[in-house]
Amino acid sequence: MQVTKKSRMQVRLQNIIFVALFLGIVGLLAWLSNRYAISTDWTADARNSLSASSTELLKTIDGPIEITAFVRNDPQSATLTKRITEIVSRYQKHNEAISLRFINPDTEPQMTRDLGIRVEGELVIRYGERSENLQNLTEQSLTNALQRVARSSERYIVFLEGHGERNPRGRANHDLGDWATQLQNKGLNIQGINLANNPRLPDNTSILVIASPQVNLLPGEFSIISNYLAKGGNLLWLADPGELHGLGGLAEQLGIEFQPGIIVDPTSLSLGIQDPRFTIITEYGSQAITANFDSITLFPQATGIELVEGSDWQADPFLTSAANSWSETSELKGELELNAGEDIPGPLNIGLILTRNLGADADNSGSEQRAIVIGDGDFVSNAYLGNAGNLDLGLNLVNWLVGDENFIDIPAKTAGDLKLELSPFAAGLIGIGFLFVLPLGLLAAGLWIWWRRRQA
Amino acid sequence: MMILHIAMRELRSLFLSPLAWAILAVLQFIMAWLFLVQIESFLQLQPRLAAIEGAPGITSIVAVPILDTAAFLLLLVTPLLSMRLISEERRSQTISLLFSAPLSMTEIVLGKYLGLMTFFAIMLGMFLLMPLSLLIGGSLDLGLLAAAMLGLGLLVASFAAVGLFMSSLTAQPLIAAMSSFGLLLLLWIIDWAGKAGQTDKVSGLFSYLSIREHFESFTRGAVNSVDLLYYLLLIGTALIMSIRQLDAHRLQH
C-alpha cells in the first residue's frame, strides 16, 4: 500500500471520527447504566437493604413524597449528604414517588426557620398537606415518619372548651397554641367544642382533650363526656393540682385518684431551677409512647395519681417522679421538707396509660380503648413546650392515642462476625507470618532470581 | 491460544525482574502492618461492639479498611508495573517482531493485559489470605468480603488498563508511568471538584467519573450495576484505544 500525504490525512480523519464516535457510545452506555440500575446486597445481614416491614409500607404509599434535607454546602457535610442520599435511595428503589432534594440552610435561612429546622442533616418529609421533621435518620425513624405522614384517615382532636381550659388556639403562656400547631403540621385536625352550645361530641372524634378546666362542668356536660368514655372514646386528660371542677366522676370511671398536694422535686434545684415545684423526669418505662425516648421532660406543678383497685382499666404508669420527691400538702413557703404523716413520699406517678379492651359489640372499630391522664397541664403549654423533650412527649402522646403509634420496629442489623478469639499461637503465627516471613520470602526469591540471572 | 502464550511470556518477564518481587514484598509488609493494626483496634472495640445496635463486624472493621488502603497503594504501584508493557517493546525494537508475527493487535494487547492481571491476581490472593486467616478464630461475612475483593479487583483492572493505554502511547517507560500515574490520580480526586453533595449536573458528572467513588459501594457490600459497568466501560475503553494505537503505530512502520 502506497502511503501518501493524502491517505495519511484520511487515516487521521478516520481516527478522529472513530475516537469521537467511540467515546460517544461509551458515554451513552454510561448514561444508560445510570438510568437502569440494578443493585444487590452481598452482606450477610443485608445491611444495605430495607427490611420487609419497610418495603410493605412503601407498597401502600401512593402519590409523591418529597424529602428535603438541610445540609450545608461544604466538604465537612459531604459525608452527611452521602449518607442521606444512600439511605433515601434504598427507599426510592421500592417507591419511585419519593424525591429527595438538598437545601443549604445558609442560603435559605427563611425557609429553614419556617420549617423549624434545628440541626444540620434534618429532613422534612412532606406528603400532600402533611409534613414531619426527622432529625436522626435511620431506617426505623424514616419508615415510621413515612407511615405517619402517609396515613390516610382523618383524625380529629377535640378540645373541651367553655370552662377556662387551656386554649388550643391561644397565645398566652398557659395556652396550648404551639402544641396544637405542631399537631396540625402532622396532619391532625384540631377542633374546640363547647358542650353547653353543642351538646354532643362529633362521631369522628379521635381524642377528646380535657386540659385543666378552671370552673365546674355542668352535670349535663359531664354525662356527655362520661358516655363518650363508656362507649370507647379515647381521652387525654391533663389535670393540674387542686380542684377537679366536677370531673371527680371521671376519675372514678377511670379507676384513679389524684393525690393531694403539689409534687416537690429536689432534683430540679440541682439543675439550677429555682422553683421546687418543677418535676423533672429522666427515666421512662418501656411503653410504646416513651420507647425510644432519651431526653428529660419537665413538669411544672404536677400532682400525683393513684390507682384504685378493681377497675376494668389496665393502668400503666409511664411518668414517675424521682424517688426523693414528695407531694407537699402544706403551703409552699420557706424551707420545704417531707413531713411524715402529712406529705406523701415519692416516687409518685405523674402520668398513667389506661387501656381497656372493647368488646366486639362496642360501636367503635378500635379493639382497644386508650386514655392518658397526666397530673400536669403546663408541660405542653406555650411557656414550657420548648423545654427539653416536652414537645416530643406531647406529640408521642397524641400519636399513641389516635392509634398511630403502631410503631414499626425494625431490628437493628448487627453483624454476625463480632467474635474473634485467637489463641496466642495463632495470633503469633498470623503476625509473624504475614509481617515477616512472607515479605522476606518474596524479597529472597527476587534476589535469588536476580543473582542467578547475573551468573548466567 | 496466542493470547495465553503472550500472557505467559509477559508474566515470566515480570517475575524475572527483581522489581515485581520487591513490589510484592513491600506491599505485603505494609498491608500486614495495617492488618495487624486493624486487628488490634478490633480487639479493643470488641467488648463494646456487642452493646452497640447495628454494630459492624470483623469484616467491616478489619478487612474492608485494609482493602481500602490497598486500593490507594495499587494506584501508586500499578504505573510502575504497566509502564513497560508496550513502551519497552518499542524502545528495544522488539515490537517489530511482534508486528511481523502472525498476531492480531487485539491478541497482543489482550495477552499483555492478561499477563499483568495474572500478576495482580496473585497479589490480591496474597492480600486475601490475611482476612481469611481470621477464620481460625472467628467468623467472617464472606459476602461482604467477596464484594470488597471484587471491587478491588475491578479497580486494579482499571488501573492496569489505563496503564497499558499510556504505555502504548510512548516509547519511554518512565513517561508512560508518569502519565498513567497522573491520569489515575486525576480520576482518583476528580470528584473533589464539585464535592459538596449538591446534586447538580456538573458535580454529578465528576463524581460519576471518580474511580474511587465507585469502589465505595463495593466496600459496603452493595454491588450494583452502575459501578460494575463503570469499571467495565473504563477497562474496555482503555483496551480498545490501546489496540487502535498499536494499529496506527503499525501502519507507520
XYZ file of C-alpha atoms in Angstrom:
709
model
C 0.000 0.000 0.000
C 1.336 3.343 -1.035
C 1.337 5.758 1.874
C 0.824 9.259 0.559
C 0.139 12.548 2.294
C -3.481 12.331 1.254
C -4.074 8.868 2.573
C -2.377 9.862 5.800
C -4.794 12.746 6.215
C -7.648 10.381 5.574
C -6.390 7.931 8.160
C -6.006 10.721 10.658
C -9.515 11.976 9.994
C -10.880 8.477 10.293
C -9.108 8.132 13.592
C -10.576 11.324 14.967
C -14.067 10.360 13.857
C -13.671 6.885 15.318
C -12.493 8.173 18.690
C -15.301 10.735 18.865
C -17.955 8.168 17.991
C -16.470 5.573 20.277
C -16.351 7.886 23.271
C -19.897 8.971 22.449
C -21.082 5.380 22.594
C -19.232 4.803 25.862
C -20.855 7.932 27.303
C -24.261 6.736 26.158
C -23.720 3.345 27.755
C -22.646 5.026 30.986
C -25.767 7.173 30.927
C -27.953 4.148 30.259
C -26.291 2.255 33.097
C -27.303 5.078 35.409
C -30.864 5.043 34.138
C -31.402 1.329 34.572
C -29.556 0.358 37.686
C -29.758 -2.968 39.430
C -28.333 -3.289 42.883
C -27.635 -6.286 45.025
C -26.653 -6.661 48.618
C -23.983 -9.194 49.428
C -23.726 -8.626 53.147
C -24.767 -11.467 55.431
C -27.094 -9.284 57.455
C -28.440 -7.350 54.450
C -27.373 -4.042 55.919
C -27.795 -2.223 52.638
C -31.366 -3.309 52.126
C -34.654 -2.344 53.645
C -36.350 -4.789 55.911
C -39.628 -6.378 54.895
C -41.753 -4.096 57.056
C -40.408 -1.006 55.276
C -40.973 -2.423 51.824
C -44.518 -3.456 52.764
C -45.236 0.098 53.868
C -43.758 1.585 50.699
C -46.114 -0.530 48.596
C -49.092 1.076 50.264
C -47.992 4.678 49.751
C -49.013 6.329 46.540
C -48.564 9.902 45.489
C -45.422 11.951 45.697
C -43.403 12.125 48.881
C -40.959 14.990 48.988
C -37.984 14.645 51.256
C -35.974 17.803 51.807
C -32.657 17.540 53.561
C -30.994 20.546 55.116
C -27.277 20.136 54.706
C -24.602 22.762 54.353
C -22.741 23.029 51.143
C -19.227 22.364 52.338
C -16.777 19.463 52.332
C -17.396 18.644 56.003
C -21.010 17.916 55.216
C -20.271 15.725 52.227
C -20.376 12.523 54.250
C -23.718 13.518 55.720
C -25.054 14.178 52.237
C -23.754 10.850 51.081
C -25.341 9.004 53.951
C -28.709 10.672 53.456
C -28.633 10.011 49.724
C -27.685 6.425 50.340
C -30.443 5.680 52.843
C -33.131 7.500 50.885
C -32.110 5.723 47.676
C -32.917 2.410 49.341
C -36.455 3.722 49.696
C -36.565 5.134 46.200
C -35.806 1.693 44.862
C -39.118 0.462 46.186
C -41.182 3.542 45.524
C -40.381 5.925 42.721
C -42.659 8.634 44.042
C -40.084 9.574 46.669
C -37.982 12.574 45.743
C -35.004 13.936 47.610
C -33.551 17.402 47.388
C -30.921 19.199 49.366
C -31.276 22.707 50.708
C -28.376 24.667 52.086
C -29.582 26.247 55.337
C -27.015 29.031 54.969
C -28.518 30.313 51.753
C -32.142 29.669 52.696
C -32.384 30.934 56.281
C -36.021 31.934 55.980
C -37.185 28.542 54.771
C -35.037 26.837 57.377
C -36.662 28.883 60.129
C -40.168 28.364 58.784
C -39.774 24.628 58.732
C -38.342 24.623 62.234
C -35.016 23.083 61.304
C -32.845 22.745 64.387
C -29.872 20.632 63.394
C -27.880 20.079 60.272
C -28.946 16.993 58.418
C -32.560 17.375 59.478
C -35.088 16.098 56.971
C -38.546 17.359 56.209
C -40.843 14.693 54.831
C -43.849 16.056 53.029
C -46.810 14.106 51.760
C -49.669 16.218 50.459
C -50.582 18.617 53.254
C -48.679 16.828 55.944
C -45.104 17.091 56.862
C -42.859 15.808 59.536
C -39.343 16.684 60.611
C -36.794 13.998 61.189
C -33.526 14.658 62.965
C -31.716 11.391 63.111
C -32.033 9.332 60.016
C -32.204 5.591 60.408
C -34.345 3.094 58.611
C -36.560 2.835 61.652
C -37.117 6.574 62.041
C -37.715 7.206 58.349
C -40.108 4.293 57.942
C -42.119 5.425 60.919
C -42.170 9.020 59.746
C -43.409 7.920 56.326
C -46.060 5.849 57.980
C -47.232 8.836 59.986
C -47.353 11.335 57.139
C -48.990 8.893 54.771
C -51.783 7.786 56.998
C -54.936 8.271 55.051
C -57.775 8.590 57.509
C -58.619 11.951 59.038
C -58.047 12.355 62.731
C -59.938 14.876 64.833
C -58.587 16.042 68.147
C -61.404 17.714 70.051
C -60.605 20.111 72.867
C -63.201 20.704 75.532
C -63.938 24.433 75.856
C -66.018 26.789 77.931
C -64.611 26.263 81.402
C -61.425 28.246 81.158
C -59.476 25.329 79.743
C -56.112 25.809 78.103
C -56.964 27.053 74.657
C -55.568 25.198 71.620
C -55.635 28.433 69.644
C -54.426 30.644 72.447
C -51.165 32.534 72.550
C -50.987 33.040 76.318
C -48.368 31.292 78.399
C -50.760 28.719 79.775
C -52.462 28.027 76.435
C -51.709 25.197 74.049
C -51.407 27.093 70.745
C -47.900 25.956 69.839
C -48.570 22.352 70.622
C -51.793 22.393 68.597
C -49.935 23.946 65.662
C -47.394 21.149 65.771
C -50.193 18.594 65.802
C -51.763 20.255 62.785
C -48.484 20.086 60.929
C -48.604 16.383 61.483
C -51.875 16.212 59.640
C -54.214 16.098 62.614
C -57.292 18.301 62.817
C -57.754 20.435 65.888
C -61.226 21.414 66.978
C -62.674 23.086 70.062
C -66.101 22.210 71.369
C -68.293 23.894 73.921
C -70.774 21.313 75.146
C -73.091 23.996 76.510
C -73.916 25.205 72.979
C -73.453 21.944 71.217
C -74.459 19.095 73.435
C -72.826 16.191 71.676
C -69.374 15.173 70.713
C -68.791 14.633 66.980
C -68.783 10.970 65.969
C -65.428 11.243 64.295
C -63.671 12.369 67.460
C -60.376 10.529 67.725
C -59.348 12.068 71.018
C -61.136 14.240 73.492
C -58.732 16.530 75.311
C -59.651 17.946 78.692
C -56.995 20.454 79.626
C -57.266 21.892 83.123
C -60.780 23.360 83.377
C -60.972 26.289 85.806
C -64.716 26.285 86.515
C -67.119 23.467 87.207
C -68.642 21.467 84.410
C -72.416 21.229 84.339
C -73.800 17.794 85.176
C -75.181 17.513 81.647
C -71.793 18.210 80.156
C -70.214 15.682 82.424
C -72.640 12.974 81.391
C -71.818 13.571 77.703
C -68.141 13.057 78.459
C -68.893 10.087 80.652
C -70.935 8.479 77.895
C -68.226 9.145 75.380
C -65.786 7.344 77.601
C -68.155 4.488 78.300
C -68.670 3.997 74.588
C -64.990 3.579 73.992
C -63.752 7.056 73.093
C -60.113 7.944 73.600
C -59.282 10.563 76.168
C -56.366 12.790 77.066
C -56.836 14.379 80.448
C -54.395 16.995 81.642
C -55.199 17.705 85.263
C -53.471 20.273 87.432
C -53.129 20.093 91.195
C -56.167 21.200 93.153
C -59.843 21.246 92.435
C -61.233 18.834 89.802
C -64.155 21.091 88.879
C -66.798 18.452 88.608
C -64.624 15.817 86.983
C -64.349 13.648 90.067
C -66.745 11.205 88.489
C -64.433 10.872 85.515
C -61.576 9.870 87.790
C -63.813 7.251 89.368
C -64.764 5.941 85.976
C -61.110 5.552 85.083
C -60.282 3.975 88.402
C -57.815 6.627 89.503
C -57.498 9.133 92.299
C -55.494 12.341 92.381
C -53.277 12.713 95.412
C -53.447 15.928 97.406
C -50.675 18.484 97.248
C -48.095 19.531 94.693
C -45.097 17.436 93.846
C -41.816 18.874 95.057
C -38.734 17.598 93.304
C -35.307 18.389 94.815
C -33.581 17.316 91.581
C -34.821 20.439 89.855
C -32.782 22.534 92.287
C -29.641 20.707 91.334
C -30.387 21.548 87.699
C -30.456 25.219 88.616
C -34.221 25.644 88.559
C -35.119 27.887 91.452
C -38.622 26.526 91.805
C -39.011 23.227 93.698
C -42.382 22.623 92.062
C -40.736 21.638 88.807
C -40.705 17.901 88.470
C -38.002 16.505 86.228
C -38.389 13.089 84.672
C -35.333 11.409 83.257
C -36.243 7.736 83.202
C -39.144 6.282 81.309
C -40.882 2.972 81.180
C -40.689 0.787 78.111
C -44.182 1.616 76.913
C -44.701 2.438 73.263
C -45.031 6.167 73.971
C -41.645 6.546 75.550
C -39.922 3.570 73.960
C -37.154 5.471 72.217
C -37.205 8.485 74.421
C -33.971 9.773 75.812
C -34.481 13.433 76.667
C -35.659 14.705 80.001
C -39.110 16.209 80.433
C -40.186 18.962 82.742
C -43.492 19.199 84.589
C -44.161 22.472 86.394
C -46.577 21.952 89.287
C -47.674 18.380 88.965
C -49.919 16.227 91.035
C -49.534 12.543 91.762
C -52.061 9.986 90.561
C -53.013 6.839 92.432
C -54.704 3.732 91.142
C -57.887 2.489 92.678
C -58.275 -1.259 92.834
C -60.932 -3.043 90.878
C -61.457 -1.009 87.744
C -61.735 -2.623 84.357
C -58.965 -0.416 83.007
C -55.498 -1.706 82.655
C -53.355 1.039 84.149
C -49.714 1.519 83.378
C -47.703 4.347 84.953
C -45.314 5.806 82.385
C -44.172 9.030 84.003
C -42.861 8.645 87.517
C -41.210 11.315 89.625
C -37.879 10.787 91.328
C -37.629 8.726 94.493
C -36.585 11.753 96.559
C -39.594 13.828 95.516
C -42.781 14.077 97.509
C -46.214 15.633 97.354
C -46.271 18.684 99.616
C -49.679 19.218 101.113
C -48.966 22.363 103.131
C -48.304 25.847 101.786
C -45.183 26.063 99.650
C -43.271 28.503 101.805
C -39.855 28.693 103.392
C -37.869 25.516 103.849
C -39.640 22.595 102.293
C -39.236 19.196 103.773
C -41.016 15.917 103.769
C -43.258 15.834 106.841
C -44.145 12.267 107.619
C -47.843 11.786 108.099
C -48.764 14.914 106.151
C -46.907 14.734 102.880
C -46.866 11.807 100.513
C -43.387 10.427 99.823
C -42.305 9.654 96.278
C -41.852 8.202 93.773
C -45.229 9.373 92.521
C -46.975 8.668 89.251
C -47.489 11.774 87.177
C -48.694 10.063 84.029
C -50.802 6.974 83.518
C -51.623 4.994 80.416
C -55.056 3.437 80.663
C -56.243 0.841 78.219
C -59.344 -1.266 78.065
C -60.322 -3.965 75.643
C -63.586 -3.159 73.964
C -65.950 -5.967 73.274
C -66.987 -6.616 69.707
C -70.388 -5.066 70.459
C -68.932 -1.632 71.001
C -69.640 0.717 68.137
C -66.009 1.630 67.960
C -63.912 -0.022 65.350
C -60.829 0.001 67.525
C -60.414 -3.053 69.668
C -58.595 -1.141 72.382
C -59.746 1.994 74.111
C -56.986 4.320 75.157
C -56.767 7.072 77.710
C -53.908 9.033 79.173
C -54.092 11.011 82.377
C -51.285 13.357 83.298
C -51.165 15.260 86.564
C -49.934 18.416 84.889
C -51.124 20.565 82.010
C -48.270 23.032 81.925
C -45.749 20.799 80.226
C -47.310 21.264 76.770
C -48.323 24.884 77.343
C -46.722 27.592 75.232
C -44.460 28.561 78.110
C -42.870 25.142 78.589
C -43.363 23.289 75.307
C -39.882 24.171 74.124
C -38.191 22.686 77.168
C -36.157 19.526 76.699
C -38.312 16.663 75.483
C -41.700 18.154 76.283
C -42.740 18.708 72.675
C -41.743 15.219 71.621
C -43.604 13.740 74.545
C -46.654 15.831 73.694
C -46.596 14.574 70.106
C -45.988 10.966 71.124
C -48.981 11.040 73.474
C -51.307 12.067 70.708
C -49.807 9.647 68.213
C -50.345 6.813 70.591
C -53.893 7.867 71.447
C -55.000 8.030 67.830
C -53.504 4.622 67.339
C -50.718 5.758 65.025
C -48.064 4.527 67.279
C -48.291 1.097 65.734
C -44.661 1.576 65.682
C -42.778 -0.326 63.058
C -39.949 -1.871 64.924
C -37.039 -2.592 62.674
C -34.486 -4.721 64.413
C -31.035 -3.228 64.202
C -28.759 -5.082 61.887
C -25.971 -6.472 63.928
C -23.152 -8.132 62.117
C -22.727 -11.827 62.712
C -18.956 -11.660 62.788
C -18.398 -9.994 66.120
C -16.290 -12.599 67.822
C -12.591 -13.022 67.314
C -10.766 -15.402 69.606
C -7.241 -16.103 68.546
C -5.051 -18.360 70.598
C -1.686 -16.740 71.331
C -0.094 -19.267 68.987
C -2.463 -18.445 66.108
C -2.071 -14.713 66.712
C 1.705 -15.055 66.669
C 1.562 -17.137 63.532
C -0.612 -14.583 61.734
C 1.500 -11.672 62.907
C 4.913 -13.114 62.166
C 3.822 -14.993 59.075
C 2.303 -12.055 57.251
C 4.575 -9.341 58.560
C 7.964 -11.033 58.281
C 8.013 -14.493 56.760
C 6.008 -13.722 53.635
C 7.640 -10.380 52.683
C 11.121 -11.702 53.398
C 10.407 -14.834 51.389
C 9.305 -12.728 48.429
C 12.348 -10.499 48.732
C 14.640 -13.506 48.926
C 13.046 -15.049 45.841
C 13.535 -11.810 43.941
C 17.154 -11.520 44.986
C 17.844 -15.120 44.156
C 16.392 -14.783 40.645
C 18.304 -11.571 40.072
C 21.541 -13.191 41.254
C 21.032 -16.264 39.088
C 20.435 -14.139 36.037
C 23.638 -12.241 36.721
C 25.513 -15.539 36.877
C 24.046 -16.721 33.617
C -4.421 -19.580 22.481
C -1.972 -16.947 21.259
C -3.332 -14.647 23.941
C -2.373 -17.100 26.650
C 1.031 -17.510 25.100
C 1.688 -13.783 25.220
C 0.282 -13.594 28.747
C 2.700 -16.267 29.931
C 5.617 -14.518 28.254
C 4.637 -11.266 29.958
C 4.267 -12.913 33.348
C 7.628 -14.609 33.005
C 9.384 -11.383 32.211
C 7.681 -9.727 35.181
C 8.849 -12.406 37.585
C 12.353 -12.394 36.150
C 12.735 -8.754 37.121
C 13.516 -8.003 40.765
C 11.056 -5.052 40.615
C 7.967 -7.259 40.734
C 9.306 -9.231 43.685
C 10.282 -6.089 45.532
C 6.848 -4.572 44.970
C 5.169 -7.736 46.201
C 7.362 -7.836 49.300
C 6.951 -4.168 50.194
C 3.191 -4.150 49.654
C 2.783 -7.345 51.623
C 4.732 -5.819 54.505
C 2.692 -2.608 54.536
C -0.585 -4.483 54.230
C 0.333 -6.887 57.021
C 1.262 -3.955 59.216
C -2.127 -2.304 58.604
C -3.864 -5.618 59.056
C -2.328 -6.119 62.497
C -3.196 -2.543 63.467
C -6.819 -3.125 62.479
C -6.945 -6.389 64.415
C -5.560 -4.587 67.434
C -8.222 -1.912 67.245
C -10.905 -4.512 66.684
C -9.839 -6.422 69.777
C -10.054 -3.200 71.767
C -13.517 -2.453 70.405
C -14.814 -5.981 70.715
C -16.267 -5.831 74.242
C -18.185 -2.679 73.360
C -19.451 -3.862 69.979
C -21.956 -6.293 71.409
C -23.713 -3.419 73.149
C -23.939 -1.206 70.075
C -27.021 -1.595 67.946
C -26.218 -2.429 64.375
C -22.562 -2.784 65.145
C -20.208 -3.620 62.291
C -18.298 -6.884 62.459
C -14.769 -8.120 61.856
C -15.154 -7.917 58.103
C -16.132 -4.247 58.171
C -13.600 -3.255 60.795
C -10.578 -5.298 59.723
C -10.914 -6.472 56.137
C -12.586 -3.508 54.447
C -10.161 -0.809 55.698
C -7.090 -2.750 54.584
C -8.590 -3.341 51.148
C -9.391 0.356 51.061
C -5.751 1.159 51.700
C -4.684 -1.486 49.200
C -6.653 0.449 46.583
C -4.503 3.517 47.156
C -1.245 1.573 47.311
C -2.074 -0.072 43.999
C -2.755 3.333 42.480
C 0.873 4.173 43.252
C 2.300 0.834 42.135
C 0.344 -0.073 39.003
C 2.029 2.506 36.741
C 5.424 1.021 37.654
C 4.314 -2.414 36.547
C 2.350 -1.387 33.477
C 4.823 1.122 32.077
C 6.982 -1.442 30.326
C 4.168 -3.430 28.716
C 4.419 -1.803 25.302
C 6.914 1.035 25.723
C 9.718 -1.391 26.429
C 8.938 -3.352 23.269
C 9.061 -0.152 21.298
C 12.256 1.085 22.826
C 14.112 -2.151 22.283
C 12.614 -2.510 18.783
C 11.210 -5.936 19.674
C 7.814 -4.602 18.694
C 8.665 -5.208 15.047
C 8.955 -8.894 15.869
C 5.504 -8.821 17.382
C 4.148 -6.963 14.384
C 5.612 -9.454 11.968
C 4.402 -12.432 13.962
C 1.042 -13.877 12.920
C -0.741 -11.994 15.658
C -3.553 -9.504 15.607
C -3.116 -6.336 17.631
C -6.060 -7.427 19.746
C -4.245 -10.599 20.723
C -1.117 -8.673 21.661
C -2.969 -6.165 23.831
C -5.236 -8.707 25.497
C -2.326 -11.075 26.061
C -0.190 -8.433 27.720
C -3.137 -7.229 29.768
C -3.960 -10.756 30.868
C -0.339 -11.319 31.888
C -0.314 -8.229 34.076
C -3.725 -9.093 35.539
C -2.479 -12.562 36.445
C 0.285 -10.913 38.437
C -2.281 -8.738 40.220
C -4.483 -11.761 40.842
C -1.559 -13.381 42.651
C -1.030 -10.207 44.661
C -4.700 -9.860 45.608
C -4.809 -13.534 46.502
C -1.942 -12.885 48.885
C -3.808 -9.949 50.442
C -6.953 -12.054 50.714
C -5.090 -14.644 52.766
C -4.893 -12.157 55.621
C -8.612 -11.668 56.352
C -9.225 -15.345 55.598
C -6.671 -16.301 58.243
C -9.056 -14.838 60.832
C -11.403 -17.732 60.171
C -9.185 -19.632 62.592
C -10.571 -17.631 65.483
C -13.860 -16.199 64.315
C -16.363 -15.892 61.526
C -16.399 -13.520 58.578
C -19.089 -12.016 56.448
C -17.871 -13.742 53.294
C -20.394 -11.970 51.074
C -19.109 -8.565 52.109
C -15.516 -9.733 51.745
C -16.259 -11.061 48.262
C -17.898 -7.776 47.279
C -14.949 -5.752 48.542
C -12.496 -8.058 46.764
C -14.498 -7.838 43.548
C -14.435 -4.063 43.825
C -10.700 -4.023 44.424
C -10.162 -6.402 41.516
C -12.144 -4.179 39.159
C -10.309 -1.116 40.437
C -6.919 -2.691 39.793
C -8.091 -3.938 36.417
C -8.983 -0.336 35.554
C -5.606 0.908 36.776
C -3.850 -1.699 34.668
C -5.924 -0.927 31.570
C -5.192 2.792 31.859
C -1.517 1.990 32.412
C -1.481 -0.232 29.345
C -3.016 2.506 27.213
C -0.460 5.043 28.403
C 2.287 2.551 27.694
C 1.052 2.190 24.115
C 1.386 5.932 23.532
C 5.081 6.361 24.120
C 8.414 4.632 23.721
C 9.607 5.861 27.104
C 8.519 3.640 30.020
C 9.097 6.436 32.536
C 6.886 8.820 30.627
C 4.264 6.097 30.437
C 4.494 5.582 34.190
C 4.255 9.277 34.992
C 1.363 9.909 32.644
C -0.625 6.904 33.822
C 0.025 7.928 37.414
C -1.137 11.457 36.623
C -4.265 10.286 34.862
C -5.148 7.802 37.597
C -4.624 10.374 40.308
C -6.834 12.784 38.406
C -9.544 10.138 38.213
C -8.986 9.478 41.900
C -9.593 13.039 43.037
C -11.804 14.363 40.260
C -14.879 14.350 42.466
C -13.254 16.759 44.916
C -14.044 19.478 42.430
C -17.765 19.535 42.949
C -17.678 17.852 46.337
C -20.491 19.475 48.179
C -23.121 16.885 47.722
C -25.231 19.238 45.725
C -26.836 17.150 43.076
C -26.298 19.448 40.160
C -25.300 18.115 36.779
C -21.619 19.015 36.800
C -20.652 17.585 40.165
C -22.804 14.584 39.345
C -20.661 14.003 36.263
C -17.466 14.493 38.251
C -18.491 12.072 40.913
C -19.510 9.568 38.243
C -16.055 9.854 36.684
C -14.324 9.355 40.023
C -12.655 5.978 40.097
C -12.763 5.851 43.901
C -16.411 6.788 44.289
C -17.500 3.567 42.593
C -15.283 1.451 44.790
C -17.064 2.674 47.905
C -20.293 0.799 47.364
C -18.385 -2.453 46.915
C -16.807 -1.949 50.321
C -20.278 -1.683 51.811
C -21.282 -4.939 50.170
C -23.748 -3.173 47.898
C -22.775 -4.377 44.459
C -24.670 -2.507 41.814
C -24.759 -2.413 38.071
C -23.771 1.269 37.814
C -20.407 0.742 39.462
C -19.794 -2.585 37.800
C -20.441 -1.101 34.351
C -18.331 1.968 35.110
C -15.281 -0.213 35.589
C -16.089 -2.444 32.634
C -16.559 0.600 30.393
C -13.317 2.140 31.623
C -11.389 -1.092 31.063
C -12.999 -1.646 27.662
C -12.311 1.906 26.544
C -8.672 1.779 27.587
C -8.087 -1.589 25.900
C -9.823 -0.664 22.643
C -7.886 2.603 22.485
C -4.644 0.686 23.071
C -5.476 -1.669 20.212
C -6.227 1.299 17.945
C -2.995 2.930 18.978
C -0.976 -0.162 18.109
C -2.765 -0.469 14.788
C -1.933 3.127 13.959
C 1.648 2.606 15.010
C 1.925 -0.466 12.851
C 0.741 1.498 9.811
C 3.575 3.968 10.265
C 6.087 1.127 10.158
